[in-house]
Tab-separated table of C-alpha atoms and ligand atoms in Angstrom:
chain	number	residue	atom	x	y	z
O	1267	UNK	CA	-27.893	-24.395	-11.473
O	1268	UNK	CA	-25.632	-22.175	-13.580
O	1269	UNK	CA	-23.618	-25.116	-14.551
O	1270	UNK	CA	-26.821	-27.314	-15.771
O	1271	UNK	CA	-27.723	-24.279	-17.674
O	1272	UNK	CA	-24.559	-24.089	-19.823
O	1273	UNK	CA	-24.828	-27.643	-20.430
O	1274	UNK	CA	-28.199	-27.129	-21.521
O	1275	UNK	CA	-26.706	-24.694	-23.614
O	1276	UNK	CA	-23.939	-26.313	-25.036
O	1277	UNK	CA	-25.757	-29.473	-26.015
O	1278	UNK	CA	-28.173	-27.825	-28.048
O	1279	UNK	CA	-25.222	-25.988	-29.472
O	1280	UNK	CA	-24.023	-29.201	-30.063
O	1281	UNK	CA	-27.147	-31.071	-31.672
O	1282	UNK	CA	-27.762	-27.820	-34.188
O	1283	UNK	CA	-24.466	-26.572	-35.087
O	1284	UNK	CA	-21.507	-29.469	-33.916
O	1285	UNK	CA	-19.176	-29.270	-31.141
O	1286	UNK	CA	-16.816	-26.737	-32.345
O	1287	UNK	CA	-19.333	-24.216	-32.181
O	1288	UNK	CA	-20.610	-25.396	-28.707
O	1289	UNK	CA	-19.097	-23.074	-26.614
O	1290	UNK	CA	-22.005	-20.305	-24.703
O	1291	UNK	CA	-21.121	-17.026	-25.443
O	1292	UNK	CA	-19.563	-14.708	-22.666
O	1293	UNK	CA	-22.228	-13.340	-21.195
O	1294	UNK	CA	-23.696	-16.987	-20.975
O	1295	UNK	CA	-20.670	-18.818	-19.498
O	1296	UNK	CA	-21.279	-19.679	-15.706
O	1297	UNK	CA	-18.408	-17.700	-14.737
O	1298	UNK	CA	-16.628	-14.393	-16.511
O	1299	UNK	CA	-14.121	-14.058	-14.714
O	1300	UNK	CA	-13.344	-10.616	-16.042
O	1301	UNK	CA	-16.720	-9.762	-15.473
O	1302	UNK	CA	-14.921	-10.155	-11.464
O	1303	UNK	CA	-13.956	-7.295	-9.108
O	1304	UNK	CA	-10.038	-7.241	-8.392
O	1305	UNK	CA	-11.238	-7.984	-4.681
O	1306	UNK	CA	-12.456	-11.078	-5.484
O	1307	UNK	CA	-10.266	-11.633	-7.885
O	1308	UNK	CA	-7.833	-11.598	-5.203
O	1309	UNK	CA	-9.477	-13.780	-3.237
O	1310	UNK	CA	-8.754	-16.578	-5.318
O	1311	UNK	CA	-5.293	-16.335	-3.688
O	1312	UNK	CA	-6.552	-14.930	-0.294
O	1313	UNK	CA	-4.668	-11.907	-1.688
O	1314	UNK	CA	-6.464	-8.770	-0.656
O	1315	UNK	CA	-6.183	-6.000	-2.862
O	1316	UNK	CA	-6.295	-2.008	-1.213
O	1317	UNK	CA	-6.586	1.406	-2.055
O	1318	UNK	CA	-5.640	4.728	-0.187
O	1319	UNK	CA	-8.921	6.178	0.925
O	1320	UNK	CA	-9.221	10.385	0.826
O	1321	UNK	CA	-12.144	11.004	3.448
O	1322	UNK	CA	-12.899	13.969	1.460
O	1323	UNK	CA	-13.462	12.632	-1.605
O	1324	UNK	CA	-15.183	9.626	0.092
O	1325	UNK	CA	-17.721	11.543	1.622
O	1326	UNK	CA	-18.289	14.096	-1.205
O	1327	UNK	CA	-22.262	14.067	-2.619
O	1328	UNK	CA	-21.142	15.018	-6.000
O	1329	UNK	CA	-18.506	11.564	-5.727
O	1330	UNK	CA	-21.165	8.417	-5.911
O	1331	UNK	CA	-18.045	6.502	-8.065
O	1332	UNK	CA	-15.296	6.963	-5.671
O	1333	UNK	CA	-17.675	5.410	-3.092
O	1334	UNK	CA	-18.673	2.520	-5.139
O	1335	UNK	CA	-15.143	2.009	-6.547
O	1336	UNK	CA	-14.015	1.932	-2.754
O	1337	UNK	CA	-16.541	-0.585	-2.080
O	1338	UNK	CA	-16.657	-2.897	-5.195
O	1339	UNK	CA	-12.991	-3.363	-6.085
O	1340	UNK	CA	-10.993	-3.573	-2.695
O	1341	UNK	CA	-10.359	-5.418	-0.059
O	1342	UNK	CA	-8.620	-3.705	2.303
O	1343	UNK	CA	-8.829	0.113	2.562
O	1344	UNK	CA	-5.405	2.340	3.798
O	1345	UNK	CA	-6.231	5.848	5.266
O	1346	UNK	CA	-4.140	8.367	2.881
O	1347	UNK	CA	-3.722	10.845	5.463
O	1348	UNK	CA	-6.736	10.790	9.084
O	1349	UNK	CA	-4.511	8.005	10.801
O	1350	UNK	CA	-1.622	10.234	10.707
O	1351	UNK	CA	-0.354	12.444	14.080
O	1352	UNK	CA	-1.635	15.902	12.300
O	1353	UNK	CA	-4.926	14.688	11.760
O	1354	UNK	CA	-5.595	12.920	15.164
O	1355	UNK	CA	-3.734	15.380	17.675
O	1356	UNK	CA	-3.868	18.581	16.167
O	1357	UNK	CA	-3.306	20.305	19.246
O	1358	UNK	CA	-1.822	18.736	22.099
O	1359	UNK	CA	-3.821	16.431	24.417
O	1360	UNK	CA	-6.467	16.133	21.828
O	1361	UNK	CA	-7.543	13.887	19.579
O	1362	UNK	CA	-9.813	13.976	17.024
O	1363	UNK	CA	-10.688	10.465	16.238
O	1364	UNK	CA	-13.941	11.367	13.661
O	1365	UNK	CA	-12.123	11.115	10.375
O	1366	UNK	CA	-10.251	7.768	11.476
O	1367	UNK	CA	-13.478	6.236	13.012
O	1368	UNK	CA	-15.280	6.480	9.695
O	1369	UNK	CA	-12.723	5.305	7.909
O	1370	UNK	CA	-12.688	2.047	10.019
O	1371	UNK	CA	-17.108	1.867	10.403
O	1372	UNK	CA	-16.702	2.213	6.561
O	1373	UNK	CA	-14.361	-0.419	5.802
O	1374	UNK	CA	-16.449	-2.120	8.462
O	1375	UNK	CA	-19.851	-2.074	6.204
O	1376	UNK	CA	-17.739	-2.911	3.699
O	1377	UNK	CA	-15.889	-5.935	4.698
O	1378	UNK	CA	-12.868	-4.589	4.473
O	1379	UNK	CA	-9.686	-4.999	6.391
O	1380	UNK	CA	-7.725	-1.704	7.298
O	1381	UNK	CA	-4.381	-1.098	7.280
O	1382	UNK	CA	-3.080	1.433	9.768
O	1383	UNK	CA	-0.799	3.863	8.557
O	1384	UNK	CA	1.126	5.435	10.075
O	1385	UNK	CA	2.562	4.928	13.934
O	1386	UNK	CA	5.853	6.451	13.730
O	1387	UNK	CA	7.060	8.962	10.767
O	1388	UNK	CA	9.105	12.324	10.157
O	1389	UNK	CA	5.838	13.807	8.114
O	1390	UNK	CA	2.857	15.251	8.964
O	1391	UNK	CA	3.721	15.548	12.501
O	1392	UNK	CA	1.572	18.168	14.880
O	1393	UNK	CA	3.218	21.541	14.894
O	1394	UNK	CA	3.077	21.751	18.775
O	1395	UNK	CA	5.250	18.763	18.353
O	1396	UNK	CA	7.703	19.852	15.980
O	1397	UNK	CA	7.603	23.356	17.566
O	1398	UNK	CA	7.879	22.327	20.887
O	1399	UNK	CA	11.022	20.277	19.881
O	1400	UNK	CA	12.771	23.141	17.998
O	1401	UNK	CA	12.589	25.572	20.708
O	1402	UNK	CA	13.819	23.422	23.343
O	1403	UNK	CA	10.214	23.425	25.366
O	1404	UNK	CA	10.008	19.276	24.828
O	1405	UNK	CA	13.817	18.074	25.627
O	1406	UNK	CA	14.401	14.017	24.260
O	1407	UNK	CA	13.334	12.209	27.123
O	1408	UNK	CA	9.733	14.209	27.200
O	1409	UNK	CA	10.249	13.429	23.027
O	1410	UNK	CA	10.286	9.439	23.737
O	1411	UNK	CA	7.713	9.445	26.287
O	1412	UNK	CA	5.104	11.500	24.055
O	1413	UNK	CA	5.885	8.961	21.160
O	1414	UNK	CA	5.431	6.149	23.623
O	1415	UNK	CA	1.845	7.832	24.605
O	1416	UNK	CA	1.053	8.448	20.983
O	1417	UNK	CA	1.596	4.586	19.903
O	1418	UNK	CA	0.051	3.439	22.779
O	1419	UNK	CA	-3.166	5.724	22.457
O	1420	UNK	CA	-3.671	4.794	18.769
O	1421	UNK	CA	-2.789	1.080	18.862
O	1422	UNK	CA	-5.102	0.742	21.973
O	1423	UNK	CA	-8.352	2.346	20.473
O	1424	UNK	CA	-8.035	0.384	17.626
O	1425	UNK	CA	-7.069	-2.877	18.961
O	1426	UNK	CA	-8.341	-5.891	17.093
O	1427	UNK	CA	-9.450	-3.636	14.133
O	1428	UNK	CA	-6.322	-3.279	12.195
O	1429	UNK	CA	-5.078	-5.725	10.234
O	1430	UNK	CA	-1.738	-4.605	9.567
O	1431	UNK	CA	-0.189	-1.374	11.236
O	1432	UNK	CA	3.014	0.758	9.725
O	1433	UNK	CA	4.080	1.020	12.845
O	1434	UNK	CA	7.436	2.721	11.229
O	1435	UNK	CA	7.670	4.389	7.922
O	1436	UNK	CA	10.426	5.684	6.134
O	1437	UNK	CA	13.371	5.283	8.659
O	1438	UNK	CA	16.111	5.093	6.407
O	1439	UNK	CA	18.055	7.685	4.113
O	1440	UNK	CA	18.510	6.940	0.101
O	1441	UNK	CA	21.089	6.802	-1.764
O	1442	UNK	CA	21.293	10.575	-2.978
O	1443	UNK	CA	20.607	11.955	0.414
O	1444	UNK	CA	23.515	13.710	2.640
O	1445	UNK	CA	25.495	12.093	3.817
O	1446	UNK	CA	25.529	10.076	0.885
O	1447	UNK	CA	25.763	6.911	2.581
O	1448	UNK	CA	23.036	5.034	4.413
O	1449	UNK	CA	21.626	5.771	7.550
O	1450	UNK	CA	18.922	6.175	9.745
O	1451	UNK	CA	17.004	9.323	8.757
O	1452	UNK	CA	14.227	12.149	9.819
O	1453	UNK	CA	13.236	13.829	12.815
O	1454	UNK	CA	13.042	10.671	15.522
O	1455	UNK	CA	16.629	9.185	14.771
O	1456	UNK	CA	18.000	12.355	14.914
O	1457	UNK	CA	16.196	13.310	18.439
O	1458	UNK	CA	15.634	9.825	19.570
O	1459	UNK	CA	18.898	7.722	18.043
O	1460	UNK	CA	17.762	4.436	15.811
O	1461	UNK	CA	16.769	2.532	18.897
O	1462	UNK	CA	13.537	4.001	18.699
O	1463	UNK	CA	11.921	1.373	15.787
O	1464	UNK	CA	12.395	-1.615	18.149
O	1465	UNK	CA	10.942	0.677	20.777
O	1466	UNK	CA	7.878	1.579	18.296
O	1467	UNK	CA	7.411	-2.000	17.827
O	1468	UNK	CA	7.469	-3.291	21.222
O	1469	UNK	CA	5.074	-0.274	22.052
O	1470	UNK	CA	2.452	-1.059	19.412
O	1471	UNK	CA	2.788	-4.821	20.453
O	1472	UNK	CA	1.921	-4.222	23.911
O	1473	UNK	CA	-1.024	-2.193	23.391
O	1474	UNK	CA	-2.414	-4.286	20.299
O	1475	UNK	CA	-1.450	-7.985	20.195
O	1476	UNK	CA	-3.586	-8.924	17.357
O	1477	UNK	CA	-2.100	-6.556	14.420
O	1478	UNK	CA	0.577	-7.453	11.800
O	1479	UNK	CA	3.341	-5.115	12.750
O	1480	UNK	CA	5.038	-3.577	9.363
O	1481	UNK	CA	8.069	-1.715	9.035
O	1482	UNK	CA	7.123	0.765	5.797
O	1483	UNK	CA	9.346	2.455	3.206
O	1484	UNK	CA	9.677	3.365	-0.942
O	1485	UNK	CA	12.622	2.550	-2.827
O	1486	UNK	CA	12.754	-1.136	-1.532
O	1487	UNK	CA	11.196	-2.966	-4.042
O	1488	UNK	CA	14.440	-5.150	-5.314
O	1489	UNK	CA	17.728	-5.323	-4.309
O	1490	UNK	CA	21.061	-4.216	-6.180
O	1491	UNK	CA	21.683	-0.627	-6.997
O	1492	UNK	CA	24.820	-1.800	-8.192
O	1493	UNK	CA	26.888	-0.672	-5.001
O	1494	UNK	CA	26.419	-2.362	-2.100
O	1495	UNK	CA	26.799	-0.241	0.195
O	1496	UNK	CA	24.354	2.182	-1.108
O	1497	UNK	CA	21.407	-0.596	-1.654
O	1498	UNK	CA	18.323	0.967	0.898
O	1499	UNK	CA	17.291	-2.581	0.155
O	1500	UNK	CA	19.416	-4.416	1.764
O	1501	UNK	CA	20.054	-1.798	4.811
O	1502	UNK	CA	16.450	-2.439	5.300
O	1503	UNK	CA	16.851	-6.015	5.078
O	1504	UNK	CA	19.923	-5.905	7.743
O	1505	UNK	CA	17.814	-3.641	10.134
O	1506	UNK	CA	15.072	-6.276	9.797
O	1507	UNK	CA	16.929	-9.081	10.535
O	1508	UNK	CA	18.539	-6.984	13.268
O	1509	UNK	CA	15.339	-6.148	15.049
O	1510	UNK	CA	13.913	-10.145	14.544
O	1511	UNK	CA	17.245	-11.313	15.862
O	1512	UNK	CA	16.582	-9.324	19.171
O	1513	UNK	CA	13.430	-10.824	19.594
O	1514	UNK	CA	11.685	-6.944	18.392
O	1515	UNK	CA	7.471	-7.899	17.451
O	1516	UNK	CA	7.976	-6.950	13.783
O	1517	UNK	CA	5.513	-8.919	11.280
O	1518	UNK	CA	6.432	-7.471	8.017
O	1519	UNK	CA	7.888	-5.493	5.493
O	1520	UNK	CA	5.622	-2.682	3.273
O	1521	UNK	CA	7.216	-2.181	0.022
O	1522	UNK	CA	5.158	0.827	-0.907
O	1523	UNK	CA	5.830	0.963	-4.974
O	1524	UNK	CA	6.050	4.561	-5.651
O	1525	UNK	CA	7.555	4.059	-8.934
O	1526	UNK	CA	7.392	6.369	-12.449
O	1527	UNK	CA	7.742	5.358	-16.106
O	1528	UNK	CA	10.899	7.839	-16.257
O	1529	UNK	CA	12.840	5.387	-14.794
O	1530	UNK	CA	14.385	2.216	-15.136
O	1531	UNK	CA	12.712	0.052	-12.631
O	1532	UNK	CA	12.645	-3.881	-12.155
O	1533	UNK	CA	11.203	-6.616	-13.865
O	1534	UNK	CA	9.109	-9.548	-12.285
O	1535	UNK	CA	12.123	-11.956	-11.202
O	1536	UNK	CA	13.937	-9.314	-10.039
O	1537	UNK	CA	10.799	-7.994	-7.332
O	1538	UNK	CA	9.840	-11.651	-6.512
O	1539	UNK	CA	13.261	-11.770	-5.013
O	1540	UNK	CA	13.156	-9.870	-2.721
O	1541	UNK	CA	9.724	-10.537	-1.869
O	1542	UNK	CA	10.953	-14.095	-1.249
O	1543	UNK	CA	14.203	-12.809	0.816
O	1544	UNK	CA	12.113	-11.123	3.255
O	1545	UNK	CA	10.427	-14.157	3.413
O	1546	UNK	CA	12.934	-16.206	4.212
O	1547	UNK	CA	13.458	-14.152	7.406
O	1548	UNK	CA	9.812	-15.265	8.486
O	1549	UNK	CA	8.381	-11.693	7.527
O	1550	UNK	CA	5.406	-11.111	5.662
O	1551	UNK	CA	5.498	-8.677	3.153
O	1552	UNK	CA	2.740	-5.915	1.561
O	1553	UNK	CA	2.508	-3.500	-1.697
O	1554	UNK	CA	0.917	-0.531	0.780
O	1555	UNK	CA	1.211	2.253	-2.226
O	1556	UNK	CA	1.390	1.711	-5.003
O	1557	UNK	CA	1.246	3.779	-7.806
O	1558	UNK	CA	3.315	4.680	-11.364
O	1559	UNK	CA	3.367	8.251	-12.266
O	1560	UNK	CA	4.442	9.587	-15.351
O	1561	UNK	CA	5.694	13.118	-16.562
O	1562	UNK	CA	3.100	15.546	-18.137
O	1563	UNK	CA	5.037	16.744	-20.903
O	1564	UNK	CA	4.124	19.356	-23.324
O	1565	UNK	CA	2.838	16.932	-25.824
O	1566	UNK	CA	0.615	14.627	-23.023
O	1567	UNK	CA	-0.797	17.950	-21.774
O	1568	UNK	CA	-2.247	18.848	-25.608
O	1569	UNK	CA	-3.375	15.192	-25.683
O	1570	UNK	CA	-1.234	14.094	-27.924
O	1571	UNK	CA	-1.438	10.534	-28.185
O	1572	UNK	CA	1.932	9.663	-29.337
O	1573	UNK	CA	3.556	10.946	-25.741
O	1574	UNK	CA	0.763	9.538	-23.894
O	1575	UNK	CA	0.047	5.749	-25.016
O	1576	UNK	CA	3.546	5.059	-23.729
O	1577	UNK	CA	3.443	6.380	-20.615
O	1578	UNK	CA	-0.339	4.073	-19.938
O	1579	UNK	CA	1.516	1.415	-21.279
O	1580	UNK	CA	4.687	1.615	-19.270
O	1581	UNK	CA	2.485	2.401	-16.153
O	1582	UNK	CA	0.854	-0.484	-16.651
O	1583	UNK	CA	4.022	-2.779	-17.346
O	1584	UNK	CA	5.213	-1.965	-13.349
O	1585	UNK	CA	1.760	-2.194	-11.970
O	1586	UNK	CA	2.113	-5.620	-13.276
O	1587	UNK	CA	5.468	-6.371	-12.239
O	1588	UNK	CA	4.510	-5.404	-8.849
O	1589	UNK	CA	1.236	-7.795	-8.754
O	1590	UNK	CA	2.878	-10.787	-10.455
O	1591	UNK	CA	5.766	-10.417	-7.930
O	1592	UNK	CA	3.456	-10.311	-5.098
O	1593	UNK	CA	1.440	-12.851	-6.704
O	1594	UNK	CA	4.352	-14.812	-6.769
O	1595	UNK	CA	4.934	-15.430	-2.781
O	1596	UNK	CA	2.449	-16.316	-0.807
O	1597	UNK	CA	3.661	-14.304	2.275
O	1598	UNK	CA	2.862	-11.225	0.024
O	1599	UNK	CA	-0.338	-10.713	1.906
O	1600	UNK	CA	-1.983	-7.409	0.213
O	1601	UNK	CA	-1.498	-5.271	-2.922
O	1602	UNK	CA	-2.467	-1.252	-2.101
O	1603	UNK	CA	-3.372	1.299	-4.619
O	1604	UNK	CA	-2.415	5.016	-3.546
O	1605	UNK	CA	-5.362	5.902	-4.575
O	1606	UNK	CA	-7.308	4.488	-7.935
O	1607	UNK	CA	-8.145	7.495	-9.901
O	1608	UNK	CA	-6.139	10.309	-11.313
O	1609	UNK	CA	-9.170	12.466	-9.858
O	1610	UNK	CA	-8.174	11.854	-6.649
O	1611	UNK	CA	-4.158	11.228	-6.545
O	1612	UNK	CA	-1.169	12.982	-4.354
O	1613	UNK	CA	0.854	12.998	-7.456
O	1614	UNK	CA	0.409	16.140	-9.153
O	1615	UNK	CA	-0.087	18.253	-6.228
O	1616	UNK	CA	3.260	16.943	-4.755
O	1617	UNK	CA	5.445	15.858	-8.118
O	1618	UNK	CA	4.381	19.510	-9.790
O	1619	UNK	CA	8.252	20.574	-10.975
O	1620	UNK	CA	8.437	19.021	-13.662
O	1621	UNK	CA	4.340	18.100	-13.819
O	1622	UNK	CA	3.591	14.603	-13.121
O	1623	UNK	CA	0.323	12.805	-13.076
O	1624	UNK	CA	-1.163	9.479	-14.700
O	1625	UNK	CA	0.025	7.304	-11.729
O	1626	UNK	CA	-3.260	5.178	-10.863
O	1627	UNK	CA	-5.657	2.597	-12.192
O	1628	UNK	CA	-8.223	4.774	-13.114
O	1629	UNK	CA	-8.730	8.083	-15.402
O	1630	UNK	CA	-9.967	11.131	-13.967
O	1631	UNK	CA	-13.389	10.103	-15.115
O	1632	UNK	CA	-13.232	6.771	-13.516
O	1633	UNK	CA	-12.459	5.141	-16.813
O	1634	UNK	CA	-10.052	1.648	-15.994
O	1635	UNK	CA	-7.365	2.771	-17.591
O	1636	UNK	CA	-4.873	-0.350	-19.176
O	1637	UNK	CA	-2.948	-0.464	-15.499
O	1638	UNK	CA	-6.398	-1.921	-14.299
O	1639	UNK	CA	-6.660	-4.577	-16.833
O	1640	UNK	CA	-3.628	-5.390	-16.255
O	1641	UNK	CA	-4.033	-6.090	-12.616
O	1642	UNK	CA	-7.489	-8.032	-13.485
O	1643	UNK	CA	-5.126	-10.643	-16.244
O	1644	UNK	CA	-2.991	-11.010	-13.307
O	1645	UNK	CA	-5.254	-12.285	-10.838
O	1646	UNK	CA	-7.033	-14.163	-13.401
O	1647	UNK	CA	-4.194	-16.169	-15.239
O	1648	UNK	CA	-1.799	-17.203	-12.048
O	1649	UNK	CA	-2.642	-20.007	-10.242
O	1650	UNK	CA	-0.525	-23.679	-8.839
O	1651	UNK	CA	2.105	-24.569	-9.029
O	1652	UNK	CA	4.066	-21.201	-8.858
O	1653	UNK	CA	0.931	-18.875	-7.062
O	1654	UNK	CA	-0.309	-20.328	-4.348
O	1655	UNK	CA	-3.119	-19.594	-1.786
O	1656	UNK	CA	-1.557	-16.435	1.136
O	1657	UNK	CA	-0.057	-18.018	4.302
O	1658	UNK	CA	-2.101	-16.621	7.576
O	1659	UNK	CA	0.494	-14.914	9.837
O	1660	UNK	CA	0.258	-14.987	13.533
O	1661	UNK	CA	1.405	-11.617	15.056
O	1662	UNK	CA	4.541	-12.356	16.785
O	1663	UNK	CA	4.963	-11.684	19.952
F	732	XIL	C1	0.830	11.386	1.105
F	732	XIL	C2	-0.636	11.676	0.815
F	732	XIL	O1	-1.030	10.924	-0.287
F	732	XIL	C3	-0.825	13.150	0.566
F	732	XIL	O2	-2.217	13.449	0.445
F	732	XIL	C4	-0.229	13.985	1.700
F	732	XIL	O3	-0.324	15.342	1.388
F	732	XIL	C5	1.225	13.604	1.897
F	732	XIL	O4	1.325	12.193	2.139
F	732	XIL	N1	4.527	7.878	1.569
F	732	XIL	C6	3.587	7.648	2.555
F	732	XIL	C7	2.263	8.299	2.488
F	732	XIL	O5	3.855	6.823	3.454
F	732	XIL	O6	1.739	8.569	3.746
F	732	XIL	C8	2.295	9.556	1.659
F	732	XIL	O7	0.965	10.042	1.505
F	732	XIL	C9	2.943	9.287	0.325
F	732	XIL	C10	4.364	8.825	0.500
């Protein structure tokens, strides 16, 4: 129908003013695609694109846009903070599930898929966890079996409604922690030794066999830091490998794309490599969060213009890089936003010494800022030979 309308179109365009002048304006053509949400944008490659979800903002009256946004422009839908042990165990024993639930009945109206995040992590644990550990009251062995409970309670009630689950997040050290050489990290190595991801895994396994089990971290979007043995990339890749070569469930690999314009960062080729390297270990692999913040200096903070065109820009330049890379390997299942406005980001409540902000898609006022455009040109323009349709992972067992 629409395509015997722009013929109609074009051959009267044709009779009356000659071919050259035959082609239907925009709003006539049967297809704009930048008229096109980046979900189905994404689609096109059976690449889901996600965003972080705040509950608070999502259920805020005064907040119609964040809802619609949510709805209209993603695919798959992360909770920033409900799925995480604070917000579902608060005090021992129980669990407050409301928060989470909506989360998944909303992505559920939706048609959205839901990442789970996060099984196993050093932050935002319960106090009567951390407490209990400190003083002695919860020795190791009580330690593993509450984290074994805590998997398996999570993974169970949600069975066959996550997509993928961060089963593990942020395990391993960086390259300016103490000691300055790589290691397993945080609060379970130290109490539990680094067994304790192939445990996670097997756990969430057993109580969900349907999920994409990811292993989660930042700073692992390419490899070379120039030494070796200080590259977080490939200690992640080793530990990977590691836990596939003992048979350990593990589906993927989350790259979550905290980056900021300050630095130097990583061009295309450089991210598509290691995309493809995981790959070639039979993983899938994920953007879970990104985002590209820049410092408020002075100058952006009066509006000047001069400080704060380059920092869109620049923020824009690595939200690309990180699309186009995923983009670029088709076990690169889903691209996450950490959050899409600046209304509603972590960034400048967390990165506040020196101020930074300007890290999403979207301005404050829900504006698409260039970092958005960007993302649309990227779905739009990539196609065969190079991009090809996602491969459909089975959860391994
Ligand atoms: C952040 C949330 O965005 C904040 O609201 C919260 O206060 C702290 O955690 N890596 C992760 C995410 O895996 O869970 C973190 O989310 C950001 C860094």
């Amino acid at each position: 129908m629409m395509l015997r309308r722009w013929m109609a179109a074009g051959l009267v365009a044709v009779a009356t003013a000659g071919v050259l002048n035959a082609v239907p304006a925009a709003a006539e053509r049967p297809y704009d695609p930048t008229a096109q949400s980046l979900r189905a944008l994404g689609q096109r490659h059976g690449l889901y694109v996600g965003t972080a979800v705040d509950m608070a903002a999502l259920a805020d009256p005064a907040e119609p846009r964040y809802r619609e946004i949510v709805r209209d422009e993603f695919s798959t839908v992360t909770a920033e903070n409900v799925m995480k042990w604070e917000s579902l165990e608060p005090t021992r024993g129980t669990y407050d599930w409301s928060a989470a639930d909506e989360l998944v009945a909303t992505a559920r109206r939706n048609g959205q898929k839901v990442r789970g995040h996060v099984l196993v992590w050093h932050s935002q644990l319960p106090k009567w966890l951390t407490d209990g550990v400190a003083d002695g009251s919860i020795d190791n062995t009580e330690l593993r079996s509450i984290l074994r409970k805590h998997i398996t309670t999570v993974a169970s009630r949600y069975r066959g409604r996550i997509w993928q689950w961060d089963v593990v997040n942020e395990a391993v050290s960086d390259p300016w922690d103490t000691p300055s050489t790589l290691h397993y990290k945080g609060f379970w190595a130290e109490h539990l030794g680094p067994g304790y991801v192939a445990d996670a895994f097997r756990w969430a396994r057993a109580a969900d066999p349907t999920a994409l089990l990811f292993y989660n971290d930042y700073n692992i979007e390419a490899f070379g830091s120039g030494d070796p043995a200080n590259d977080k990339t490939q200690f992640v890749y080793d530990m990977v490998k590691g836990l596939l070569a003992r048979g350990v469930p593990i589906d993927g690999v989350g790259s979550q794309g905290h980056l900021g314009t300050q630095y130097g960062n990583y061009d295309t080729l450089q991210v598509a490599d290691a995309l493809h390297r995981f790959a070639g270990l039979g993983l899938s692999t994920a953007f879970t969060e990104v985002d590209v913040r820049s410092r408020l200096t002075d100058g952006v903070q009066a509006g000047d213009s001069e400080e704060i065109n380059p920092r869109l820009q620049a923020s824009a330049a690595n939200f690309h890089v990180l699309l186009q890379a995923c983009l670029a390997e088709p076990r690169c299942l889903s691209f996450t936003v950490w959050g899409f406005t600046d209304r509603h980001s972590w960034v400048p409540g967390t990165f506040d010494d020196p101020p930074q902000g300007l890290a999403t898609i979207y301005d404050e006022n829900y504006q698409p800022k260039r970092a958005y455009q960007v993302m649309k040109a990227d779905l739009i323009y990539a196609g065969p030979p190079y991009v090809r349709m996602r491969a459909t992972p089975k959860p391994r067992r």
